[in-house]
Every structure is written in structure tokens, then in C-alpha cells.
Short mmCIF file of C-alpha atoms in Angstrom, two decimals:
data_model
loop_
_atom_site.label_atom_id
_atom_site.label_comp_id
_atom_site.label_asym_id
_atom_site.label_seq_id
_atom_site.Cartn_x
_atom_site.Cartn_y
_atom_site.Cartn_z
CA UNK A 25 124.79 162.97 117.61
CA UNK A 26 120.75 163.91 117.08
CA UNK A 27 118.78 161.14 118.44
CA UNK A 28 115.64 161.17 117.00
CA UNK A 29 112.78 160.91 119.93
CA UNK A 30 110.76 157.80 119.87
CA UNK A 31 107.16 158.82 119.81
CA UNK A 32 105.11 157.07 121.61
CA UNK A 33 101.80 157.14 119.24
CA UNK A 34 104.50 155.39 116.44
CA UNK A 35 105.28 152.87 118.89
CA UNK A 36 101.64 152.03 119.90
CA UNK A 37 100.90 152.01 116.10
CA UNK A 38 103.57 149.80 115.31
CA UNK A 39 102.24 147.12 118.13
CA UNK A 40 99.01 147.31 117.17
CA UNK A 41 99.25 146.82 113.30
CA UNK A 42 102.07 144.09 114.75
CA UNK A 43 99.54 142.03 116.38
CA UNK A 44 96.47 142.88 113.48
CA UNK A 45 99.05 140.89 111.42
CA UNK A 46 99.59 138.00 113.43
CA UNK A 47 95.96 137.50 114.06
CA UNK A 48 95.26 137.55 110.43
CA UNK A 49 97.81 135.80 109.76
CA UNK A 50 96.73 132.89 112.56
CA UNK A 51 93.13 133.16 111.02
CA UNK A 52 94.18 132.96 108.01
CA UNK A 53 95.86 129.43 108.76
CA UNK A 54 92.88 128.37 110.50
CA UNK A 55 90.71 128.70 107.82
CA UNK A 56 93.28 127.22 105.53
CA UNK A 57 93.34 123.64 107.68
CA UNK A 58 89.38 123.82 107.52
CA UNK A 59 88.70 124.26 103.82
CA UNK A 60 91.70 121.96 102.90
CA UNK A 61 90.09 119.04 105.15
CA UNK A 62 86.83 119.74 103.61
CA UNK A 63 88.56 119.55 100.06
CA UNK A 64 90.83 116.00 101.28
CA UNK A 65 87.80 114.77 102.11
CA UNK A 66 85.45 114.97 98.98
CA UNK A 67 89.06 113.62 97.41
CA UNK A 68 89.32 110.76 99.33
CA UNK A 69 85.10 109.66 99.09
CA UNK A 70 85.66 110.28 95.43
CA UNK A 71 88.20 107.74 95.08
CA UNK A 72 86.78 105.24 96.77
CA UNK A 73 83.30 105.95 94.90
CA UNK A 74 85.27 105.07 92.16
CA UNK A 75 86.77 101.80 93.65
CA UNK A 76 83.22 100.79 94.20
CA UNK A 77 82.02 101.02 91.20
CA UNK A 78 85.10 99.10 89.72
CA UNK A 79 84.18 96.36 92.29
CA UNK A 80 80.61 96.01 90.69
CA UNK A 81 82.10 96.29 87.52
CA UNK A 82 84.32 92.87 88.27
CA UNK A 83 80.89 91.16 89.91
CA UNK A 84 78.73 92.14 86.98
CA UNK A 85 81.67 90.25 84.78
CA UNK A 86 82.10 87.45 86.88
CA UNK A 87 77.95 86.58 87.01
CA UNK A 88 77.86 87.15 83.12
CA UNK A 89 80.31 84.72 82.68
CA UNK A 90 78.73 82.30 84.96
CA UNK A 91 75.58 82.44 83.41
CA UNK A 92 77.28 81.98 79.54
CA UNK A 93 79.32 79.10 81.08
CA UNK A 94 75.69 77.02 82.13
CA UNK A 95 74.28 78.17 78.93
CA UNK A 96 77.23 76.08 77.12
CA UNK A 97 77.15 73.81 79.32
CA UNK A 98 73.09 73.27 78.80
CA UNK A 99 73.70 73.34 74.76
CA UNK A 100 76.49 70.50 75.34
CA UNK A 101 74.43 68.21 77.42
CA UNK A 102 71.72 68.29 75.39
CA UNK A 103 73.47 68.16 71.89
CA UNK A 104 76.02 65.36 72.73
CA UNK A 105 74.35 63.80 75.61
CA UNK A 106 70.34 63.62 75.68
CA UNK A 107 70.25 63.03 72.16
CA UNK A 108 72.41 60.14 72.14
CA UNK A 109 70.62 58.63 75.05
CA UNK A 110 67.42 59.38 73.63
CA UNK A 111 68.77 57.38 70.65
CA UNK A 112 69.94 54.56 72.59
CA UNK A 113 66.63 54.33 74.39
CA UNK A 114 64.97 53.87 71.50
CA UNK A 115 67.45 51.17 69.95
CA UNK A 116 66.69 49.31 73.34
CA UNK A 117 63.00 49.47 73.36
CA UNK A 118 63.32 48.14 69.71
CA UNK A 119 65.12 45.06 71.38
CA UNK A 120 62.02 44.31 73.31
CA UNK A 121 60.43 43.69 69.97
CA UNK A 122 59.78 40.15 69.65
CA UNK A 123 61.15 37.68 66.74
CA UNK A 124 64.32 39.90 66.07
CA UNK A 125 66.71 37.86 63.60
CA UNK A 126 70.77 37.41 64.92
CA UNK A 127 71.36 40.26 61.92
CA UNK A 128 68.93 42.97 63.44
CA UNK A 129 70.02 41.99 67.55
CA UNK A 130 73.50 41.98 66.65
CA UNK A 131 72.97 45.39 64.76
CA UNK A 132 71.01 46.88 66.98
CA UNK A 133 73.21 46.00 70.09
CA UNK A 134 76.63 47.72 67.96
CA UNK A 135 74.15 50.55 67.67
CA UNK A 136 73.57 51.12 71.80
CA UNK A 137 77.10 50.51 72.13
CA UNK A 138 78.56 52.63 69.62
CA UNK A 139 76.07 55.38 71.34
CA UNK A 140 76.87 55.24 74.79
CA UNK A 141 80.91 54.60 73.92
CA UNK A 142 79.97 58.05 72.27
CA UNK A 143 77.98 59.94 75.41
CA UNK A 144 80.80 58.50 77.84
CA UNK A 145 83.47 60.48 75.39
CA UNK A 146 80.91 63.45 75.29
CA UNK A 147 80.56 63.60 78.94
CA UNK A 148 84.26 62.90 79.30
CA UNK A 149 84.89 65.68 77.18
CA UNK A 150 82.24 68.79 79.16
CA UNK A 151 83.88 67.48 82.66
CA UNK A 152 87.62 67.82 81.14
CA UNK A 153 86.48 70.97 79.58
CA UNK A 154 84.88 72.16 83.15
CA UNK A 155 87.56 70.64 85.16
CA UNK A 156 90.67 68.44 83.77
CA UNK A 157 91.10 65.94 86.02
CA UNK A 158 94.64 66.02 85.29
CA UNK A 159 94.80 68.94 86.98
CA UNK A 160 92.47 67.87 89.64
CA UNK A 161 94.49 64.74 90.60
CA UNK A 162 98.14 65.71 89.73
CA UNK A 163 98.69 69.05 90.37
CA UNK A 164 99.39 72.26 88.50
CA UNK A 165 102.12 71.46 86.14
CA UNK A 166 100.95 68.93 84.88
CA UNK A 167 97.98 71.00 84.24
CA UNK A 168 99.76 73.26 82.13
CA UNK A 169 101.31 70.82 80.52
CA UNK A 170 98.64 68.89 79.26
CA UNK A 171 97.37 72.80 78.21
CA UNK A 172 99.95 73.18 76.28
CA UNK A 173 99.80 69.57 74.55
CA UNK A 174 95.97 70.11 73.71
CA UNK A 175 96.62 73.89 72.09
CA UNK A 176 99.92 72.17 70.28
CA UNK A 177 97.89 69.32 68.72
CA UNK A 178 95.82 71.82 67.29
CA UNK A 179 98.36 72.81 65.01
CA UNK A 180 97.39 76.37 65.15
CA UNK A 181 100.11 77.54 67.80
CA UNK A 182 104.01 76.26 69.12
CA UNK A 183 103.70 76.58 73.27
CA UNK A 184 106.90 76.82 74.90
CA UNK A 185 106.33 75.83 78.47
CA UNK A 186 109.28 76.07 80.99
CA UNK A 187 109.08 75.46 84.95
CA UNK A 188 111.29 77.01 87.10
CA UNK A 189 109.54 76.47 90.52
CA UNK A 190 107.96 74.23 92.55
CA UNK A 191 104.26 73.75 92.81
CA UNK A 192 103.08 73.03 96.67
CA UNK A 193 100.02 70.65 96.56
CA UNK A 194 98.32 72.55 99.69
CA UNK A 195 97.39 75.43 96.69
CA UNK A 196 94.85 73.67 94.86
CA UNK A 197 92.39 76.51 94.76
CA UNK A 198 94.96 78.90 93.93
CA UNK A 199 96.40 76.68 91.46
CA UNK A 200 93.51 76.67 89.60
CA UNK A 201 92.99 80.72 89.42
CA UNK A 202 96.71 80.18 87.95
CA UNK A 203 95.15 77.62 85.50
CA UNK A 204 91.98 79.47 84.37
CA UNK A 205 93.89 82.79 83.84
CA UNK A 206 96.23 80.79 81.36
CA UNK A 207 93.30 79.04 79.63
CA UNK A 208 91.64 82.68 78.95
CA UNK A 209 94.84 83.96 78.25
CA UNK A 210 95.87 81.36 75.28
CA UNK A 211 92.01 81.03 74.24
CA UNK A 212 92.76 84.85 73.61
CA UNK A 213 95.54 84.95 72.22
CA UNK A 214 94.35 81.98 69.30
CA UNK A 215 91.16 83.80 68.52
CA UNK A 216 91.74 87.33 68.94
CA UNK A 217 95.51 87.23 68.63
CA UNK A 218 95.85 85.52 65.96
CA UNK A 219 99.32 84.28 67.51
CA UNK A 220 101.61 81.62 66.17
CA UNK A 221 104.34 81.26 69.23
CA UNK A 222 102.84 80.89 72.64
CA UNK A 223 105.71 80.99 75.78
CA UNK A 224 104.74 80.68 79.16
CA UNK A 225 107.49 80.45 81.78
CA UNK A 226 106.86 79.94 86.03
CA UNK A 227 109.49 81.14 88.19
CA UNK A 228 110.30 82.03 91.45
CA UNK A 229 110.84 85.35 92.76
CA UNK A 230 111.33 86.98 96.23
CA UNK A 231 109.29 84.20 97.89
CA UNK A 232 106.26 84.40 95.15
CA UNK A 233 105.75 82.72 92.19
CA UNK A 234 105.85 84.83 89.08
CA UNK A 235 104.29 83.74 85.54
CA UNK A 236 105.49 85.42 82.54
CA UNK A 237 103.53 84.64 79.33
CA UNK A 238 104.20 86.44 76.13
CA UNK A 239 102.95 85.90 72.49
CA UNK A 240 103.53 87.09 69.01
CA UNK A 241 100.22 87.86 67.91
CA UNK A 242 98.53 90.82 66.47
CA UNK A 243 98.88 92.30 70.01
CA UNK A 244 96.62 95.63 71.33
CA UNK A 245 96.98 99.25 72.09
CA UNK A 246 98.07 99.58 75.49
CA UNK A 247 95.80 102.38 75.72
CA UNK A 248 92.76 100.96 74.36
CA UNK A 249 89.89 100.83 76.84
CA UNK A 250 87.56 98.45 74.98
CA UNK A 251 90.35 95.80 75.17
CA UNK A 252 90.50 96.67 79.12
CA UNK A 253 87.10 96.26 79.34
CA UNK A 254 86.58 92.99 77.95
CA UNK A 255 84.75 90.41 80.17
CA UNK A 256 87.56 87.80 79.78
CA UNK A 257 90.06 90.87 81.32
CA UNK A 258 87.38 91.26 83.87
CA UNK A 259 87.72 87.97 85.05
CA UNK A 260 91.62 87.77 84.91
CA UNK A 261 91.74 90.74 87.50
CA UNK A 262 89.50 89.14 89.13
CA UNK A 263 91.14 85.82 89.45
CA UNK A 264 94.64 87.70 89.65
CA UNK A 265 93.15 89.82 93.24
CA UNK A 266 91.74 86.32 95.15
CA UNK A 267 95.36 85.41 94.68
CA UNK A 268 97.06 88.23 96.64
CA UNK A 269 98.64 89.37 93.22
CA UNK A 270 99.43 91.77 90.74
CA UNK A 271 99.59 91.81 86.97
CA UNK A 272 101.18 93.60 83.85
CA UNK A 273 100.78 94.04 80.66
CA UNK A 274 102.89 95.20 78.11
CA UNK A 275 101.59 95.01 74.27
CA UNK A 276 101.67 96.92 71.52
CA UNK A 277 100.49 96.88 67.84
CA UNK A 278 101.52 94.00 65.81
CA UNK A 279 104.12 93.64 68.31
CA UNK A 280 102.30 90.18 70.63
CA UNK A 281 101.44 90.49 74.16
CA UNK A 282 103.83 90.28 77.52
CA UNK A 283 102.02 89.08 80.71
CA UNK A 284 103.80 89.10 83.97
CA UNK A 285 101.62 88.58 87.39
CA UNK A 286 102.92 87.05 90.78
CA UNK A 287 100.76 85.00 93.24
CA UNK B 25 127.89 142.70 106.36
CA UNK B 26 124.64 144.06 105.32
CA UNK B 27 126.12 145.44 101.94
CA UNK B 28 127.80 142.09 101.34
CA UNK B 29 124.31 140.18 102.09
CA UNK B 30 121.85 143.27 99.97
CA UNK B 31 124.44 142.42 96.93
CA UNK B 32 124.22 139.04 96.97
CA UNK B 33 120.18 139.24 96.91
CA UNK B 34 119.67 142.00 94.61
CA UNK B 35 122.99 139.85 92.17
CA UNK B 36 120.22 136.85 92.71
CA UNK B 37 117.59 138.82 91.61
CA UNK B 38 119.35 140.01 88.23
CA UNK B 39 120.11 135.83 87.67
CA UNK B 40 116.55 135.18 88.16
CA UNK B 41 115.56 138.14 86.20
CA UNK B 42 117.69 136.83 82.94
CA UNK B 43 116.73 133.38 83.23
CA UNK B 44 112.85 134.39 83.43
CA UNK B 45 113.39 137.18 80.38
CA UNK B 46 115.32 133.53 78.26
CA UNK B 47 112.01 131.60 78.17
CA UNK B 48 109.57 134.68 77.60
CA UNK B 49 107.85 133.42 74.70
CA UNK B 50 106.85 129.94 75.18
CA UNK B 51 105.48 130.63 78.37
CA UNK B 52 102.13 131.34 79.98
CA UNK B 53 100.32 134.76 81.06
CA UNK B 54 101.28 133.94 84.96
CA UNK B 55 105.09 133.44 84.00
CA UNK B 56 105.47 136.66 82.37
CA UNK B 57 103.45 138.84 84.97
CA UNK B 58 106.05 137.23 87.26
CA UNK B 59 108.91 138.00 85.28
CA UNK B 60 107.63 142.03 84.98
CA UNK B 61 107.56 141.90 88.86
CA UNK B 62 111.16 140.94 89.31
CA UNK B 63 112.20 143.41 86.56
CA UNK B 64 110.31 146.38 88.80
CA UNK B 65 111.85 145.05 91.51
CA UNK B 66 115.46 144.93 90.05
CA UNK B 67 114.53 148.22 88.71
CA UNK B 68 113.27 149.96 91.92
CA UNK B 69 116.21 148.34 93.81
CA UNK B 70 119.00 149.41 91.22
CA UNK B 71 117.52 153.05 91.94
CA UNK B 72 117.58 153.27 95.37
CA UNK B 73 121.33 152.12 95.42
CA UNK B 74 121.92 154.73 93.07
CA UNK B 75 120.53 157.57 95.25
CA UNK B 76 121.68 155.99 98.09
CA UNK B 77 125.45 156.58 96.38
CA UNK B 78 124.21 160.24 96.07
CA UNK B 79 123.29 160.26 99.40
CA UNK B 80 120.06 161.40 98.57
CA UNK B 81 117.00 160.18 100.97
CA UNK B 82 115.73 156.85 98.87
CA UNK B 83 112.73 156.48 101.68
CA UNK B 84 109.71 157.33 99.27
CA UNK B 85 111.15 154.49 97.22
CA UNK B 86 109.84 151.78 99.24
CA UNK B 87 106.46 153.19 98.38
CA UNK B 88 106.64 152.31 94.81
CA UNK B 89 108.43 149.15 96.32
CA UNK B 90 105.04 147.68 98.29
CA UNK B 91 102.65 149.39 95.59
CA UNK B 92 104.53 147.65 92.92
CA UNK B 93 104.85 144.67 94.49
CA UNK B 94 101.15 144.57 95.74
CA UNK B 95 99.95 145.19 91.94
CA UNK B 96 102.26 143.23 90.24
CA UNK B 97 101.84 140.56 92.50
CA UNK B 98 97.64 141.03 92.34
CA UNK B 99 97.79 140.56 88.76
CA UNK B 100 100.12 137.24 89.07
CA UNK B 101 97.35 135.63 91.77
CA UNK B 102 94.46 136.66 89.60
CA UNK B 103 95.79 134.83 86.52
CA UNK B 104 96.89 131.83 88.42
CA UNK B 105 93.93 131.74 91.27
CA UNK B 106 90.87 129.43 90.13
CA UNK B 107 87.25 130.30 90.85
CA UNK B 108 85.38 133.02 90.83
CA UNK B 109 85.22 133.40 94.46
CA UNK B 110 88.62 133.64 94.25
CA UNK B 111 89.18 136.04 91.62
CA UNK B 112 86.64 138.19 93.02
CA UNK B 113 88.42 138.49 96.44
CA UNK B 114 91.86 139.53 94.51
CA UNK B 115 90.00 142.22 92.26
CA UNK B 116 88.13 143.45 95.60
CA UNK B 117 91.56 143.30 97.63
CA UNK B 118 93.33 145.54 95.21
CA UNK B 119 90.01 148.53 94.76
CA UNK B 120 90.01 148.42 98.80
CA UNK B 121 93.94 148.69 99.60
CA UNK B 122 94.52 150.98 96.87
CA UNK B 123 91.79 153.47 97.03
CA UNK B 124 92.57 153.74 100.90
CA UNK B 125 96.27 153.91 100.22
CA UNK B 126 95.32 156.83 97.57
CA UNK B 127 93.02 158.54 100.02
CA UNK B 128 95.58 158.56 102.94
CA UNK B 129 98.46 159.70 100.58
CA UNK B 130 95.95 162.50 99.04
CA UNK B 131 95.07 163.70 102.98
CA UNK B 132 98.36 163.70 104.30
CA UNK B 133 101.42 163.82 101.54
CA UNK B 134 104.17 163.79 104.10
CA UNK B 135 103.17 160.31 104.66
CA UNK B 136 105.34 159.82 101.24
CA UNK B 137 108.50 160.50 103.23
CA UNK B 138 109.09 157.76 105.86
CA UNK B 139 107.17 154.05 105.59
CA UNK B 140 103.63 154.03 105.66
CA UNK B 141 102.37 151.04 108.27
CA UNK B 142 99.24 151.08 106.67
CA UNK B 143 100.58 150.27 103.56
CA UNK B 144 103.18 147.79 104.67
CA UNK B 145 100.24 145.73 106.91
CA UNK B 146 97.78 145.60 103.90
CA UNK B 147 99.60 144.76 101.19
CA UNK B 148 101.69 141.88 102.71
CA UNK B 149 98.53 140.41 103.97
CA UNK B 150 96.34 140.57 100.96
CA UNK B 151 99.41 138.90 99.18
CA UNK B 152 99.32 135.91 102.15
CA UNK B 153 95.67 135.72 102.01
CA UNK B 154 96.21 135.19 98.02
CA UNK B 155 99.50 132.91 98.39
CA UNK B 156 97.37 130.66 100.52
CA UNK B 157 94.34 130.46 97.89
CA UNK B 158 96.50 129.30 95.85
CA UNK B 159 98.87 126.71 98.40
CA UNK B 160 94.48 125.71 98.94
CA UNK B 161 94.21 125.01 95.23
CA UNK B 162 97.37 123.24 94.90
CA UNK B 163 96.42 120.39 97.14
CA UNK B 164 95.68 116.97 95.77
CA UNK B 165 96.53 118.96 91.72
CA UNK B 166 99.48 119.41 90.38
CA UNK B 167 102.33 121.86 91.63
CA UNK B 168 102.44 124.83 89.53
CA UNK B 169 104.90 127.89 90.71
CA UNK B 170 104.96 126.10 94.20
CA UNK B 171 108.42 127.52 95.12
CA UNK B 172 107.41 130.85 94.36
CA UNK B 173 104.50 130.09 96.11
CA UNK B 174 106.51 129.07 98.96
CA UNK B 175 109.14 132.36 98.88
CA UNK B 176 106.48 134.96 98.58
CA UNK B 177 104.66 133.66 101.75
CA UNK B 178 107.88 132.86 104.11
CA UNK B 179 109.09 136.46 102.74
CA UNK B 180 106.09 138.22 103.53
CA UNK B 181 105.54 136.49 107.20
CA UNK B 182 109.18 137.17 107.86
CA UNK B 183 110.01 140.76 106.30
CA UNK B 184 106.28 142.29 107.27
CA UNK B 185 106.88 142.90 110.72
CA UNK B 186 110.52 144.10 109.74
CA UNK B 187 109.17 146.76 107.94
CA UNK B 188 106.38 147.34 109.99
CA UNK B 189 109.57 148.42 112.81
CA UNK B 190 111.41 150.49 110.14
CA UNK B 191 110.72 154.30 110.73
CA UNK B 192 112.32 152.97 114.52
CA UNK B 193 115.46 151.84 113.17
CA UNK B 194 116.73 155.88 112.75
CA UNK B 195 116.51 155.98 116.35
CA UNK B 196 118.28 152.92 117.15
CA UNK B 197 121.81 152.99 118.40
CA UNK B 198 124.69 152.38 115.78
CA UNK B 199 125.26 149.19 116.93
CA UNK B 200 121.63 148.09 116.34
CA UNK B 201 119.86 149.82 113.71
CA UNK B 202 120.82 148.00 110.95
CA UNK B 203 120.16 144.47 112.32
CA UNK B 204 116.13 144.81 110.90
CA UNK B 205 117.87 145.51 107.50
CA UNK B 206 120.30 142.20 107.91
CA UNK B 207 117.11 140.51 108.71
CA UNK B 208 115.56 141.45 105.68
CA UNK B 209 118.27 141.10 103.29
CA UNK B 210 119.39 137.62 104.91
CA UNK B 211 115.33 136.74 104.15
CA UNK B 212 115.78 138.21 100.59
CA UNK B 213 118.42 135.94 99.08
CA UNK B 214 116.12 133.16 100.34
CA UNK B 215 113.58 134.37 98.69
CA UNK B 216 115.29 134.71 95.71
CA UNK B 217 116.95 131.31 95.97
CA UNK B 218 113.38 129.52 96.04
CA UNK B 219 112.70 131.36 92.63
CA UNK B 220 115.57 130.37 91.35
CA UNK B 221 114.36 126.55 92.67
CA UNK B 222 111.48 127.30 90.74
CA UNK B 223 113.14 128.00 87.54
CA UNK B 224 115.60 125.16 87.95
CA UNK B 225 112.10 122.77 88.35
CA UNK B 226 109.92 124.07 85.98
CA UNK B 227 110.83 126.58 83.86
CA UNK B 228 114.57 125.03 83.17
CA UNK B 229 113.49 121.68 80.84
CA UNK B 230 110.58 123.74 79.13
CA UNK B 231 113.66 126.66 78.05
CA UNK B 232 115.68 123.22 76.69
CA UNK B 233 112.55 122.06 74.50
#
């Protein structure tokens, strides 16, 4: 049997290149934890550059709408309010007029009524339009319902409305989030919808509430950014995040819109 | 034992080869540059069974084995690395470890004969230094030949120092020397299992369409 001798320069190069290609190999991990940290990193700073600017975004659309909700308000006060008041003031500084016949008091008297009968309904009107006392003072379904009476009597839309749940009183203020996104969400879908069939359903699910609201109007592409970016959208994701929740939408062409978000 | 284990790598190998040569044409420049490399490979592997049967000496073999493998495999990172720093390090790898590799071999020819350590040590860690570049650019993107990625950097780590022993092994006792060749062969098939992975992942649904 020839046993080849071992020499001892093979053996000392074998160790050496050995360890040269651990060392590498160890640096080469090294430097591989340090650049991929550095790359994480920038990741992670992008993303939540990105989450910042969405935040603006949402602010920007909340403070626009504020400022086009005074501006209404400001053209409603002074169309249907001041101007009937200024009216009536006038009718009653005529009645300081002396000699008036029975006729002209008894005229101008059904005038100043008729006028303020008319500023009470006006003002009536801005606060229910602000605020619906309905909702205010007896709670969120009956909120919804009276929603769903007003768009009915229109004549324009059928709302199906269906309860499933429970509404605690101690969630006012998150009751009315619930109530606005509806209003913005059937104000949409009558204008820009074009919708015929309304259904909005509460239910509860796992412990949360869950609101599923669909239509059969001219619907959107689900991958349409304008129709993301809308101010009234804006304001629903707004509304939808001060409630803890989350929201879908499901819509396509011609085919309505599906709305499903939990609070 | 070790026959049983070499066949069932190199039969791997031909499964992966066939399945990579079905969905040639639809794919991209790194797939086929991959699918070239495990032809060579069946290729170089076929032949030195065949002299082995002659009982010639299939040594110098393993030579065209690293070489191919180091330029086949330079190619695949350079299509698939991004960057120019990148690309630049792969084109500069292969001019250095060749032109040395061509220098030694054109001083000393005998080196041709038994494994070269110089060869063996540069090649597999060029390759790492690539397979890492591209593990780097993988992060937070999408996975793209990741189990291949995977195989030829657990191969490499585990088969380098193997090697690196291999001109010992003819002095080992009987009972020993061929333990470094189990080693390697066990590491093959799992090499050749992760492509296989690969193909089963990515390249199976794409064949299908």
C-alpha cells in the first residue's frame, strides 16, 4: 500500500487559504449587516415621510371643508335670515307711523308675522342642517332614520334602513362621525351617483359595530385616484380614523358602490 | 454510500436541467445563463463519471469544474446584480481571478493535475461576495431567484473548505478518505433541491401560462 507523504508546505497552504476564507467570509457578513441597516433605514424614514404627508393631506381637507361649511353657512344667514328681519324691521317702524287705518295695522302686523314665522323656519332649518336635533336629543338611530325619511321624501332615492345593534348613549361624539360619514356618503351617492336604491344596514360584529352601505348608482373605478382624492373621501377617512376604524370599498363601473367600515 | 448519494445529486441535476431547458423561451437573460450553467455542469459531471469508469485520472476536470462555474456563474450575477458599483465589482472580479488563474497555470502546468487552492479560494469567494450583493438587493424588493440565491451561497460556504482539503484525501486512510467527498455530495443534492424549490416557485406557474 503507497502512502502518499503529507507535505508539510500543502498542509500550511491549506490552513492558511482555510482561514483567508473564513475571514472573508466573516467580513463579508459584516459589511452585509451594515449596508442592509443603512438601506432598512432610508426604507423605513421613507415610509413614514409618506405617512406624513398623507396626514397633511387629511388636515388640508378637513380646514377646506370647514371654511366652505361657514361660507354656506354666512350665505344662509344672510339670504333667509337678515333679509327677512331687515324686512320685518321696516314693517315695524312703519307701525310707528301715526293715523294707520284697522286695514293697513292689521296688514302690516300679518306681514311681521308671516316674516318672522318664516326666519324661525329658516333658522330652524341651518341648525337642523348643522346639527338635527333629533339626533342630538334621541340618539343615533333615530338619526338615521329621520336621514333616511328626509332623502325618501325627496323622491329621488328608496333607503332601506335596517338595525341590527344596539346604539349605547355614552357614544354621542362617535355617533355623530357615524352620522356625518352617512350624510356625505348618500349626498354622494344622489349627486354624483346618480343612484336610485340606497341600503344601509348596522350590525354587530366581534364586539364592534359594522355599517354596510351599498348603492346602485353609476358607481367608480376602484382604481381611480381623482375619486380617492376627493375632499368629501378626505373627510370620511378622516372621520372613519377618530373612530378606531377601518373602511372598504368595493365599486365598480355602472355596477353602485359597497361600503363596509367598523367603529 | 457515496455512489448512492453522487447519483442522486447529479439524477437531481438532470431534473433541474430539463425543467429549466421546458421554459427556455419565455424567460429572461438571467434564467437562461442559469440554465447553460447546470447544462456545463451536468456535462462536466457526466464526463468525469465516464473516465472515472475508464479508470482514467478525471482530476484536471475539476478545473474546468470551478472555471466554469466561476464564469458561468459571473455572467448570471452580472445580469441579475443592480448598479453600477455592482456590476463593476463582478466584471473586475472575473479580469483579476482569471488572469491570475491563467498566469499561474501558464508558470507552472503541473498545477493542471491535482486541485489548485488558489483557484478553489477565489472563485468560491467572488461567487459569495456576488450572492450576497444580490441577498443586499433583495431586501425590502421583491424575491427574484432567492432559492438559488440561497443554494449557491450555503454550497459554496459548505463545499469550499472541502475542496480546499482535497489533494489530502489520497493520503487519508481507506476508512476516511472519502468522507470529504460524502460531505460534498450530501451538500450537492441540497443544493440541487433548493433549485428545484426555485423552479417549483417561480419558474413552475410562468411554464403553465
Amino acid at each position: 500500500m503507497k502512502k502518499d507523504v503529507i507535505l508539510e508546505s500543502d498542509l500550511v497552504a491549506i490552513i492558511l487559504y482555510s482561514s483567508a476564507a473564513f475571514l472573508l467570509m466573516g467580513l463579508v457578513l459584516v459589511l452585509f449587516f451594515y449596508f442592509s441597516r443603512k438601506k432598512i433605514i432610508q426604507k423605513e424614514l421613507e415610509k413614514k415621510d409618506l405617512e406624513i404627508y398623507h396626514q397633511k393631506e387629511l388636515l388640508r381637507a378637513g380646514i377646506i371643508t370647514q371654511e366652505e361649511e361657514r361660507k354656506r353657512i354666512a350665505q344662509d344667514l344672510h339670504d333667509d335670515i337678515s333679509s327677512k328681519l331687515n324686512i320685518v324691521s321696516l314693517n315695524t317702524h312703519l307701525l310707528t307711523t301715526p293715523d294707520l287705518s284697522d286695514k293697513e295695522l292689521a296688514e302690516i302686523t300679518a306681514n311681521i308675522l308671516n316674516l318672522t314665522t318664516k326666519a324661525l323656519e329658516n333658522s330652524r332649518k341651518i341648525a337642523h342642517g348643522l346639527l338635527p336635533p333629533v339626533l342630538d336629543k334621541f340618539g343615533l338611530h333615530a338619526g338615521v332614520e329621520e336621514l333616511c325619511f328626509e332623502f325618501n321624501s325627496s323622491k329621488q332615492v328608496a333607503v332601506h334602513y335596517q338595525n341590527g345593534t344596539q346604539f349605547d348613549n355614552e357614544d354621542r361624539d362617535r355617533h355623530l362621525h357615524v352620522f356625518r360619514i352617512l350624510q356625505e356618503l348618500m349626498n354622494n351617492s344622489l349627486r354624483h351617483g346618480k343612484a336610485t336604491e340606497i341600503s344601509i344596514a348596522f350590525d354587530e360584529k366581534n364586539g364592534a359595530k359594522v355599517c354596510t352601505y351599498k348603492d346602485n348608482g353609476i358607481g367608480f373605478e376602484m382604481n381611480d385616484k381623482k375619486h380617492q382624492n376627493g375632499l368629501g373621501m378626505k373627510n370620511i377617512e378622516s372621520r372613519v380614523t377618530f373612530l378606531n376604524g377601518s373602511i372598504n370599498f368595493d365599486s365598480g363601473v355602472n355596477k353602485g358602490i359597497a361600503v363596509v367600515f367598523n367603529f | 454510500m457515496l455512489n448512492i448519494l453522487a447519483n442522486i445529486g447529479y439524477l437531481i441535476l438532470l431534473i433541474n436541467l430539463i425543467l429549466f431547458i421546458l421554459g427556455f423561451p419565455n424567460q429572461g437573460k438571467a434564467y437562461k445563463i442559469f440554465t447553460w450553467y447546470s447544462g456545463i455542469m451536468f456535462i462536466i459531471q457526466i464526463s468525469s463519471n465516464i473516465l472515472m469508469s475508464f479508470k482514467i485520472n478525471n482530476l484536471f476536470l475539476s478545473h474546468f469544474y470551478f472555471a466554469g462555474q466561476f464564469i458561468l456563474l459571473s455572467f448570471f450575477y452580472l445580469v441579475l446584480l443592480k448598479g453600477n458599483y455592482q456590476k463593476n465589482i463582478v466584471k473586475i472580479g472575473a479580469l483579476f481571478g482569471l488572469s491570475v488563474l491563467g498566469v499561474q497555470y501558464g508558470y507552472d502546468p503541473s498545477l493542471f493535475l491535482k486541485f489548485n487552492l488558489f483557484e478553489i479560494f477565489i472563485t468560491s469567494i467572488l461567487l459569495i461576495i456576488y450572492a450576497t450583493f444580490h441577498f443586499y438587493n433583495m431586501l425590502n424588493e421583491k424575491k427574484e431567484f432567492y432559492y438559488i440565491n440561497v443554494g449557491i451561497l450555503m454550497y459554496l460556504f459548505g463545499s469550499t473548505v472541502l475542496f480546499l482539503v482535497g489533494n489530502l484525501t489520497a493520503s487519508l486512510s481507506l476508512k476516511w478518505n472519502k468522507i470529504p467527498w460524502i460531505l460534498n455530495a450530501f451538500l450537492y443534492i441540497i443544493y440541487q433541491v433548493l433549485i428545484l424549490i426555485e423552479w417549483k416557485k417561480s419558474f413552475y406557474k410562468k411554464r403553465i401560462q
